[in-house]
mmCIF file of C-alpha atoms in Angstrom:
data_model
loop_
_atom_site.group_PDB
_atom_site.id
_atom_site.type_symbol
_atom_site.label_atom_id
_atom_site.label_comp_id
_atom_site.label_asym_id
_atom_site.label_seq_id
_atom_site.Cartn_x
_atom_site.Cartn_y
_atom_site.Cartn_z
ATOM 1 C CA UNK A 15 136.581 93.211 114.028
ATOM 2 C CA UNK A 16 135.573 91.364 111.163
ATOM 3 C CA UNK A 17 132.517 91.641 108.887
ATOM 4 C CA UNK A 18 131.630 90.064 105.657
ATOM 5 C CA UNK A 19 128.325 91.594 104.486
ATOM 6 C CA UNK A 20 126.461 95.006 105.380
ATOM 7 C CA UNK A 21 122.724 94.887 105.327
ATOM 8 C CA UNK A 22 122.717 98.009 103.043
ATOM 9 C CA UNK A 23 118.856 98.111 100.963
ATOM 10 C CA UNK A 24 121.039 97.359 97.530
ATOM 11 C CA UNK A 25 121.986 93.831 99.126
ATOM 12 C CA UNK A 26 119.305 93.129 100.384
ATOM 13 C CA UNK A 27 117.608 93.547 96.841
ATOM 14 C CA UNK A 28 120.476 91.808 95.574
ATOM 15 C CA UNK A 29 119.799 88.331 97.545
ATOM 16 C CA UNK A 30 118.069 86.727 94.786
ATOM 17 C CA UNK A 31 120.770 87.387 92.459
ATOM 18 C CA UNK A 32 123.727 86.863 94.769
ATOM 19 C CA UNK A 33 122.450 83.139 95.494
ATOM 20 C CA UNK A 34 122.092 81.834 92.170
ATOM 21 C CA UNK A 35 125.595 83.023 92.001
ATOM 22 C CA UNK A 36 126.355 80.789 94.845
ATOM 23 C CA UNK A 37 124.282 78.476 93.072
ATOM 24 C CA UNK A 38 126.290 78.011 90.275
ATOM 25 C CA UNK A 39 129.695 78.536 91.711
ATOM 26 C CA UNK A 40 128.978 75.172 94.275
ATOM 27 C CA UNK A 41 130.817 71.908 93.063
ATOM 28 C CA UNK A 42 129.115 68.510 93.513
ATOM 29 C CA UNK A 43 125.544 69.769 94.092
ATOM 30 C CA UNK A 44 124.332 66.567 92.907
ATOM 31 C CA UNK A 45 126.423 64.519 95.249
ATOM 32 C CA UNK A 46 125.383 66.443 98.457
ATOM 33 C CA UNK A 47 121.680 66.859 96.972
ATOM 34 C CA UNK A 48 121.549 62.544 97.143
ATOM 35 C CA UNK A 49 122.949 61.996 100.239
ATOM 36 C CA UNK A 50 121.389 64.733 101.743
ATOM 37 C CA UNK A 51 117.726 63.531 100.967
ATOM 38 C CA UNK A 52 119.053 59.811 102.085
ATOM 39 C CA UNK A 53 120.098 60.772 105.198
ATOM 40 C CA UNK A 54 116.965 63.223 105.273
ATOM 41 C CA UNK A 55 115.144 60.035 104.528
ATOM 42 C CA UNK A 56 116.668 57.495 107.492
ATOM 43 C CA UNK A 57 115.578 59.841 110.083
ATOM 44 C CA UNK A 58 112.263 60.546 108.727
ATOM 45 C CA UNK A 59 111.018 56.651 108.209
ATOM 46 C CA UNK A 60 113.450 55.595 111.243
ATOM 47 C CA UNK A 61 113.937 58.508 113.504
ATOM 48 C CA UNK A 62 112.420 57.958 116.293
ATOM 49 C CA UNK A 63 111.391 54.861 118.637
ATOM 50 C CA UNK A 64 109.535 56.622 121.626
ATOM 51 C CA UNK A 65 106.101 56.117 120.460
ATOM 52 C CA UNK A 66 104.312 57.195 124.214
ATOM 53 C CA UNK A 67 104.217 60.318 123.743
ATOM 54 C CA UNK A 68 103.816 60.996 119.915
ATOM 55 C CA UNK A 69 102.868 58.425 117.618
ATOM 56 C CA UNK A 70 105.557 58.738 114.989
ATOM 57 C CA UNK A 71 109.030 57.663 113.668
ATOM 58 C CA UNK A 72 110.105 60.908 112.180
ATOM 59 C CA UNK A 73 112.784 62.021 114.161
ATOM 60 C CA UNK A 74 111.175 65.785 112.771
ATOM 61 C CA UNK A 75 108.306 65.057 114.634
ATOM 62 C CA UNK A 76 109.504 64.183 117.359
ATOM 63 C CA UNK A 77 111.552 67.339 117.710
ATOM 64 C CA UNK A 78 108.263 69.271 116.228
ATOM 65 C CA UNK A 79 106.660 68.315 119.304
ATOM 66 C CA UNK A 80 109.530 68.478 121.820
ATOM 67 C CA UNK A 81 109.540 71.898 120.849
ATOM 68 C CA UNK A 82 106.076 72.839 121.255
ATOM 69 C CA UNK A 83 106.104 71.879 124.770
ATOM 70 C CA UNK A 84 108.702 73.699 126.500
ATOM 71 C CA UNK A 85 109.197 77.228 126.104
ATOM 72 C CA UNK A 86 112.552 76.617 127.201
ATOM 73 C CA UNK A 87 113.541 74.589 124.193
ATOM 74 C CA UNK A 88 111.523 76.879 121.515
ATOM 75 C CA UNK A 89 114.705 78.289 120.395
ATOM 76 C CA UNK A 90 115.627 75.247 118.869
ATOM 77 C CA UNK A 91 112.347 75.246 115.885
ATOM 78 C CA UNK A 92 114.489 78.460 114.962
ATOM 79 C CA UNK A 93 117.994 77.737 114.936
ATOM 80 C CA UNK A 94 117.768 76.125 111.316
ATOM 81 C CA UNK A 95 116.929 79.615 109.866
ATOM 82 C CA UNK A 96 119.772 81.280 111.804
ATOM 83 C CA UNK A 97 122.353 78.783 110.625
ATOM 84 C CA UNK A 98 121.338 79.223 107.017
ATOM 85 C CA UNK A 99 121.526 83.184 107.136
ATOM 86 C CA UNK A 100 124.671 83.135 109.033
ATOM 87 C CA UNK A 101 125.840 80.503 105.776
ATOM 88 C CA UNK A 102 125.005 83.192 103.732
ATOM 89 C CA UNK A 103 126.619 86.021 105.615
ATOM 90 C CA UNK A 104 129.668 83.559 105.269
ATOM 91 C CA UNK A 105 129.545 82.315 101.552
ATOM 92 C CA UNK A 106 132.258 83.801 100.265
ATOM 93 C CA UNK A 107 134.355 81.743 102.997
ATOM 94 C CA UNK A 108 132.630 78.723 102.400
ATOM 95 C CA UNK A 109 132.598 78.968 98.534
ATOM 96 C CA UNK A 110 136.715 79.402 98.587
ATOM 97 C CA UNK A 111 136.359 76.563 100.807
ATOM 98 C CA UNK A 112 134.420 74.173 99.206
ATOM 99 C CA UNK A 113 136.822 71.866 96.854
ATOM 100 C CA UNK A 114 137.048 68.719 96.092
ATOM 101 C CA UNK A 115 135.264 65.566 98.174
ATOM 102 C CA UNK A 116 136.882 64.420 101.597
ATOM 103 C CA UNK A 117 136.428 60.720 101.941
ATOM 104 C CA UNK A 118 137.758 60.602 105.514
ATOM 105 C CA UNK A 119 134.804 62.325 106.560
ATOM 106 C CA UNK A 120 132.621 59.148 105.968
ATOM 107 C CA UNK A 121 134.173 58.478 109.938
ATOM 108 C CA UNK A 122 131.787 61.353 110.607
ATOM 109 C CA UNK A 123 129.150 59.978 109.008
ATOM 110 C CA UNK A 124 129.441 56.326 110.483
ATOM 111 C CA UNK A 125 129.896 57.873 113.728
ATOM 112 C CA UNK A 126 126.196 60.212 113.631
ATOM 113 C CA UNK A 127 124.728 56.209 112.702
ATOM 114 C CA UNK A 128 126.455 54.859 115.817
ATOM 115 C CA UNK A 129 125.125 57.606 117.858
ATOM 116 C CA UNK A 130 122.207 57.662 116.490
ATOM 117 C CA UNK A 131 121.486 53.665 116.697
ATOM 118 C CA UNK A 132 122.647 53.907 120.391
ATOM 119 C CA UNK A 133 119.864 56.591 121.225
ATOM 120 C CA UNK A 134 117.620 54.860 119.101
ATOM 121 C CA UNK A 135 118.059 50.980 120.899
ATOM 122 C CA UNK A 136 118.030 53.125 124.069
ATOM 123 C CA UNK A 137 115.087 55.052 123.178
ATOM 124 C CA UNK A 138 117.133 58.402 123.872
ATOM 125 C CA UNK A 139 115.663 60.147 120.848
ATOM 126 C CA UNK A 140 118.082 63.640 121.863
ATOM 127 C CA UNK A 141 121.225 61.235 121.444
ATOM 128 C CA UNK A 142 119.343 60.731 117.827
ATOM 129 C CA UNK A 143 119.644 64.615 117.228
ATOM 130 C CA UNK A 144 123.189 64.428 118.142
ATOM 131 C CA UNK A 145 123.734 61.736 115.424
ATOM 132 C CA UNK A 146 121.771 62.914 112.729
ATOM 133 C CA UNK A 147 123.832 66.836 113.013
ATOM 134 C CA UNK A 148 127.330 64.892 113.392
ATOM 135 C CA UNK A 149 126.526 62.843 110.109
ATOM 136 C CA UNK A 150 125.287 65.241 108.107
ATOM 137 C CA UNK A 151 128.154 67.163 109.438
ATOM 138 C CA UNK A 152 130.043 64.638 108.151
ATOM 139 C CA UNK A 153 128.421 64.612 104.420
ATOM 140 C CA UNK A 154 129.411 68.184 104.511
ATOM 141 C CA UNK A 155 132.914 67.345 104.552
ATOM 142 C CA UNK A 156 133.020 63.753 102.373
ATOM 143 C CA UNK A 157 131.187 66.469 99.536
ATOM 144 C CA UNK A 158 132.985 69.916 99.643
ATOM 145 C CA UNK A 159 136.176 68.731 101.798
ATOM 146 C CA UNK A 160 138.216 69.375 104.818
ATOM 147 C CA UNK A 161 138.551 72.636 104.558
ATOM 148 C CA UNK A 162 134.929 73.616 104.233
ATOM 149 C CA UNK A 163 134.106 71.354 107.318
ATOM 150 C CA UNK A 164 136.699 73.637 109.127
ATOM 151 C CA UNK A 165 135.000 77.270 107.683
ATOM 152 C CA UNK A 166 131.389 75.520 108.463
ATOM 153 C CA UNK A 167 132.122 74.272 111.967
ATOM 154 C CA UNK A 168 130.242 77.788 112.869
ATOM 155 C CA UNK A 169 127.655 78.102 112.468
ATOM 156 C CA UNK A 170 127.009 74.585 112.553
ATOM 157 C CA UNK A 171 127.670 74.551 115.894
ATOM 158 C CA UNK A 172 124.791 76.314 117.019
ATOM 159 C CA UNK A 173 122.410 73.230 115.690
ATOM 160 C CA UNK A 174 123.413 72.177 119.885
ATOM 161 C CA UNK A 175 120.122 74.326 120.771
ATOM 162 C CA UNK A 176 118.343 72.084 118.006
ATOM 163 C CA UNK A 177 118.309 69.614 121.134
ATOM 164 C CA UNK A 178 115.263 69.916 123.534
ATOM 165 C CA UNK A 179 116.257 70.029 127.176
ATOM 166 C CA UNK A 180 113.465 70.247 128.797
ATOM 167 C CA UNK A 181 113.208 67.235 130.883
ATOM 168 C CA UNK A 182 117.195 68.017 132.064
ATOM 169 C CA UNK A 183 115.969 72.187 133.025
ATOM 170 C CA UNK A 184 116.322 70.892 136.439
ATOM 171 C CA UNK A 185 119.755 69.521 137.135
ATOM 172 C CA UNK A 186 121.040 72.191 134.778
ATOM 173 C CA UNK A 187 118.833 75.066 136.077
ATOM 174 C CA UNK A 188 119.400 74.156 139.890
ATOM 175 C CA UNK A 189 123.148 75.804 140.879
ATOM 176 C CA UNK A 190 122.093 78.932 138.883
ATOM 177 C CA UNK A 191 118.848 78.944 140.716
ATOM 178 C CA UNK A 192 120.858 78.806 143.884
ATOM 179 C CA UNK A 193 123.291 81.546 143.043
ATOM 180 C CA UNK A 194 120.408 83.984 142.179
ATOM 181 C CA UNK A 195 118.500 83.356 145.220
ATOM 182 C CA UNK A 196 121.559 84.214 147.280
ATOM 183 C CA UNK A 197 122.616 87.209 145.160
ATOM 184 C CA UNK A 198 119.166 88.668 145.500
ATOM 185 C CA UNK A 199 119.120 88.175 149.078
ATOM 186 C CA UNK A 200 122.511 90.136 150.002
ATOM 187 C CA UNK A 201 121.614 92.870 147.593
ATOM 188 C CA UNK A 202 117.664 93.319 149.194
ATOM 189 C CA UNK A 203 119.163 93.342 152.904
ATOM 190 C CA UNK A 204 122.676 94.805 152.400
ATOM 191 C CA UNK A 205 121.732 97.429 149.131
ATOM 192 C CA UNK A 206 117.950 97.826 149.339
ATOM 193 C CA UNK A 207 117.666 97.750 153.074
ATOM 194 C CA UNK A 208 114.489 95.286 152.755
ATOM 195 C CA UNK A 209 115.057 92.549 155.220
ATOM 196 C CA UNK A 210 114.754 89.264 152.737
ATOM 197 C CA UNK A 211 115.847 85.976 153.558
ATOM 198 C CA UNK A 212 117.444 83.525 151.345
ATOM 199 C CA UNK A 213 116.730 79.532 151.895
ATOM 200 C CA UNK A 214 118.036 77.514 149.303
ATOM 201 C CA UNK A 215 115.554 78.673 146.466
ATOM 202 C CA UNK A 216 113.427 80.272 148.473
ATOM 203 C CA UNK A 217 113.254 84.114 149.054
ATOM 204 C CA UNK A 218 110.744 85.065 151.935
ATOM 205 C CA UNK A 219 110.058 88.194 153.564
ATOM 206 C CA UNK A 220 111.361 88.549 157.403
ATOM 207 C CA UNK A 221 107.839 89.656 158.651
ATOM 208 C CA UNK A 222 106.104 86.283 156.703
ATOM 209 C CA UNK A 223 104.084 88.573 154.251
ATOM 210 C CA UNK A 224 105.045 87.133 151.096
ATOM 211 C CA UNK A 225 107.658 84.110 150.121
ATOM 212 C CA UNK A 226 108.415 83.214 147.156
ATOM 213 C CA UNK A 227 110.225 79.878 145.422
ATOM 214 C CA UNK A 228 113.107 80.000 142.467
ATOM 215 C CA UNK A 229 111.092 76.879 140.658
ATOM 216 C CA UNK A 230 112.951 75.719 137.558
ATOM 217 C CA UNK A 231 110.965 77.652 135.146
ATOM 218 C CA UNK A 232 111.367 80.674 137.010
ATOM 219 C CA UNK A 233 115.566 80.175 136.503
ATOM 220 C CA UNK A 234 116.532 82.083 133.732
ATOM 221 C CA UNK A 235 116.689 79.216 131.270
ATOM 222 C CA UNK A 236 114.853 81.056 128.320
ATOM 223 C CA UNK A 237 117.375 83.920 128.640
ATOM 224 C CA UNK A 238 120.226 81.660 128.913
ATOM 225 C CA UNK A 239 119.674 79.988 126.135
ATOM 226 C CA UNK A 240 119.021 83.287 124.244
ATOM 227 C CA UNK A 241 122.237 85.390 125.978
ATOM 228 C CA UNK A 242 124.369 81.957 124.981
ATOM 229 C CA UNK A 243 123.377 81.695 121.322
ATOM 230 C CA UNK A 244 124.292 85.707 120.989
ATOM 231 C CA UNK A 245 127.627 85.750 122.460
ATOM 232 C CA UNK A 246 128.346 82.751 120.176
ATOM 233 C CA UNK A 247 127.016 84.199 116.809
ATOM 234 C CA UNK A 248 128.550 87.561 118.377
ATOM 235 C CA UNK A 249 131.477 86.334 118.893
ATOM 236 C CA UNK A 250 132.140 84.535 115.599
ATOM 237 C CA UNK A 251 131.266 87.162 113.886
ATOM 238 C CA UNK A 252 133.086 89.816 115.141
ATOM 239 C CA UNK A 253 136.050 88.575 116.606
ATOM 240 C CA UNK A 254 138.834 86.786 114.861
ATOM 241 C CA UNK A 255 141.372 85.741 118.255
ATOM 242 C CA UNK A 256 140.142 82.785 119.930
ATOM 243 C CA UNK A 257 140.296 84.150 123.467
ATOM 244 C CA UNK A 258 137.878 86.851 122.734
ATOM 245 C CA UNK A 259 135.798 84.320 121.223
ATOM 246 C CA UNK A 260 135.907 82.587 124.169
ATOM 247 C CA UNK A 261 135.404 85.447 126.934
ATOM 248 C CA UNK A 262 132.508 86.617 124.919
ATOM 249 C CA UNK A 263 130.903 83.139 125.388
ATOM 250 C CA UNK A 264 131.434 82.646 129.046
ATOM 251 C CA UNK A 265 130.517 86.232 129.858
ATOM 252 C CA UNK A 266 126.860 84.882 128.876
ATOM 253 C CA UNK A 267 126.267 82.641 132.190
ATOM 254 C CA UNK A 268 127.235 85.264 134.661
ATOM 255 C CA UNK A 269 124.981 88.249 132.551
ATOM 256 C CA UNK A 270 121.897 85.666 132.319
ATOM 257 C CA UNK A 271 122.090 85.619 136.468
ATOM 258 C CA UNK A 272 122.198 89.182 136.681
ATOM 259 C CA UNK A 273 119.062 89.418 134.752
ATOM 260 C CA UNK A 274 117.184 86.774 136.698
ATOM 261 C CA UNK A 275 119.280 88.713 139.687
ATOM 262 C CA UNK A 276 117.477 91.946 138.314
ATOM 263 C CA UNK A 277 113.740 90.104 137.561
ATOM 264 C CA UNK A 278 113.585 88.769 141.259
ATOM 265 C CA UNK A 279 115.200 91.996 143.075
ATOM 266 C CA UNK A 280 111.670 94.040 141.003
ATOM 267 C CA UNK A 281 109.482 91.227 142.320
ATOM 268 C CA UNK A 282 110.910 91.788 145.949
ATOM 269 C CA UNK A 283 110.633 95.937 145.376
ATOM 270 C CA UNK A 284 107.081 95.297 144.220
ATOM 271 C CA UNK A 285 106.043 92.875 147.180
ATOM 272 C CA UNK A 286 107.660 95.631 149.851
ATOM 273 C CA UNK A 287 106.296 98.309 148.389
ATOM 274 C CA UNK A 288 102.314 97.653 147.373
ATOM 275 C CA UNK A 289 102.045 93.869 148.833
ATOM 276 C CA UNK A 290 102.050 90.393 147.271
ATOM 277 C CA UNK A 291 99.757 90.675 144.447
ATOM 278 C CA UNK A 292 101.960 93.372 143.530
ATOM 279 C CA UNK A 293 104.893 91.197 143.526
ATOM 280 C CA UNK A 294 102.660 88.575 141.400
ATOM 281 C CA UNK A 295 102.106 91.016 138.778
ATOM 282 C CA UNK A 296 105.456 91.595 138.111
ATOM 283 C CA UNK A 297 106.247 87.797 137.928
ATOM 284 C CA UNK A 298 102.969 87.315 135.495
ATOM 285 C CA UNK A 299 103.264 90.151 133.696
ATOM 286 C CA UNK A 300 104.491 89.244 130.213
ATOM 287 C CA UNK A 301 105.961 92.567 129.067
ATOM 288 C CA UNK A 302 108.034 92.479 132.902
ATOM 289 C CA UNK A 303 109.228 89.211 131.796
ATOM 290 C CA UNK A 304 111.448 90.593 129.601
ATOM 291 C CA UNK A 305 113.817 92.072 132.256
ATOM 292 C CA UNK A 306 116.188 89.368 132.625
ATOM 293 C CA UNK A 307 117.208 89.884 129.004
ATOM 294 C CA UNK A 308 118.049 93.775 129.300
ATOM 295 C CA UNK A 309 121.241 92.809 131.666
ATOM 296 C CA UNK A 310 122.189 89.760 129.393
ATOM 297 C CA UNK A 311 121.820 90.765 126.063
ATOM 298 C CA UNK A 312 122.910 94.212 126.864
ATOM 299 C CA UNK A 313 125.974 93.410 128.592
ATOM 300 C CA UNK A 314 127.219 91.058 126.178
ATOM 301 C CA UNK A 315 126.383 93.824 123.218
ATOM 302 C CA UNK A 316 128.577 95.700 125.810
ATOM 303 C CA UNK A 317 131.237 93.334 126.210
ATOM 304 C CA UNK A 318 131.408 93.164 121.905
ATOM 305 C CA UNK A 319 132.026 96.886 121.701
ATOM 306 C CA UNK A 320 134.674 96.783 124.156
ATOM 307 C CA UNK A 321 136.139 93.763 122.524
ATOM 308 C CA UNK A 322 136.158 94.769 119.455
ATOM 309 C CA UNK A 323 137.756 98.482 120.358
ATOM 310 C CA UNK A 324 140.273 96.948 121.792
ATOM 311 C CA UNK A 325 141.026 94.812 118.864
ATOM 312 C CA UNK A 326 141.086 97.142 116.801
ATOM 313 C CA UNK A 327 142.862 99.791 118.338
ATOM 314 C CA UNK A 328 145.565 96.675 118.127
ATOM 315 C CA UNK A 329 145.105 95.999 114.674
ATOM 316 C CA UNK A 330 145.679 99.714 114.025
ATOM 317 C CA UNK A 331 149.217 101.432 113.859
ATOM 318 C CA UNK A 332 149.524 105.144 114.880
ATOM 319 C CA UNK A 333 148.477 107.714 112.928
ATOM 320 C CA UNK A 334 150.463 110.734 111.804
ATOM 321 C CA UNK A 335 153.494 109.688 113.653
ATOM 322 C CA UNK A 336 156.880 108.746 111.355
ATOM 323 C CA UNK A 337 158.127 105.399 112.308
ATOM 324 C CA UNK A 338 161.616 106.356 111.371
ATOM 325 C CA UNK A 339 161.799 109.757 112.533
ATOM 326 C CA UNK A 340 160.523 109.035 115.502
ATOM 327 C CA UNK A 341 162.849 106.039 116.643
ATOM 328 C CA UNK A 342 165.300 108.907 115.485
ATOM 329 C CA UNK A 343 164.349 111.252 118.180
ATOM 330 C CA UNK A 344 163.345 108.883 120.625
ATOM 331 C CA UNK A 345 166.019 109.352 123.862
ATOM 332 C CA UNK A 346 168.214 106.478 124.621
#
């Protein structure tokens, strides 16, 4: 397992210091510092053509707003913050990496404008997003080089949640929906013993007492997102092969339906056991809510330890054991 940084008291009192080191070690501030604010600057004045909903141009705004109504896409007003601390956690990397400018990254840049003038002739203002992270992705290389883009692809990557997808929850939401309707239904009838059919997205009780629907806000979106963005930080961070990189990441979709698996199989317990308003409370209840993350964010913390034992116990040779004497006295 790797790790860069400990989040011992002396470090953290040390912050200050340690970035005006970084500071001062950084080549070309002045270079990224201009076209930084200019490309800032486009997608604050010309951002953003929808003007229905929120009368503005500022791309910022836009997403400001997009934000603020969807709970689903709330992640995304934080995601900024997480990149930058994860940049820190990672500047020693990134300051070995960071050499001289990269002009073939300017193909980055011109292709975040093409992308960007497509969403905004289009009035797509997410395909504007997409442009404005790939160019100043790009400006990231053309400043500090190759190299650096390479050491900064994470955790520039995770500026994909920066992207509201609220409007979309549907089409995405709908086959996970499914699955966890039909996973709660065998485990109710063939575990619990609680006779619970399972139409589509619908989960209704055999006697008619109480039915309930899977609606799209009800699918474990929220704690997707949140179980997604952890295994990725997780697994950058700790893991160095690719394929455990990987597995950590896909292990998120599968542990985000066991916790909406584990959220609806407590509503169903409730509604057998004290009636529907029972069952309600559990769904309403905001503290209750937060049982779809113990599965998923647990299981992939889960999935890290065992990961990274096994790495390491790789990564580590035997102890106390003689190579030489003991190919000597191995039998042929």
């Amino acid at each position: 397992m790797s790790q860069e940084s400990s989040n011992s008291p002396d470090e953290l009192r040390a912050i200050p210091s340690e970035l005006k080191r970084c500071w001062d070690r950084l080549p070309n501030k002045l270079l990224f510092g201009l076209m930084f604010l200019g490309w800032v600057a486009l997608f604050h004045f010309l951002g953003n053509s929808t003007l229905g909903y929120i009368k503005t141009t500022s791309l910022f705004g836009w997403m400001k707003y997009a934000f603020s109504m969807s709970d689903a896409d709330e992640l995304g007003a934080y995601m900024p913050l997480v990149v930058i601390g994860l940049a820190y956690w990672k500047r020693n990397e990134l300051l070995e990496a960071a050499k001289a400018p990269w002009w073939p990254a300017l193909c980055l840049v011109l292709l975040g404008l093409l992308t960007h003038w497509a969403g905004y002739v289009v009035q797509q203002t997410r395909l504007s997003i997409v442009g404005f992270f790939i160019g100043l992705y790009g400006i990231l290389g053309m400043t500090w080089g190759f190299r650096f883009l390479v050491t900064a692809f994470f955790p520039f990557c995770l500026f994909v949640f920066c992207v509201p997808l609220a409007t979309e929850t549907e089409r995405i939401t709908f086959p996970m929906r499914l699955m966890a309707t039909k996973i709660t239904g065998v485990f109710c009838h063939y575990v619990m013993g609680i006779d619970v059919i399972a139409d589509g997205t619908m989960l209704f009780d055999a006697k008619g007492k109480y039915q309930y629907e899977i609606a799209a806000a009800c699918s474990g979106i929220k704690s997707l997102s949140a179980t997604v963005a952890i295994s990725i930080i997780a697994g950058f961070m700790f893991f160095k092969a690719p394929w455990r990189r990987l597995v950590t990441f896909l292990a998120a979709f599968p542990f985000a339906v066991l916790g909406n698996v584990l959220r609806l199989v407590a509503i169903i317990i409730a509604s057998e056991a004290f009636g529907e308003n029972a069952g309600k409370f559990v769904h309403d209840n905001s503290i209750l809510s937060l049982l779809p993350y113990v599965p998923a964010i647990g299981g992939v913390v889960l999935l890290v330890k065992f990961l990274g034992d096994q790495e390491l116990r790789k990564e580590t040779p035997a102890q106390g054991v003689d190579p030489a004497s003991a190919a000597g006295t191995a039998s042929p």
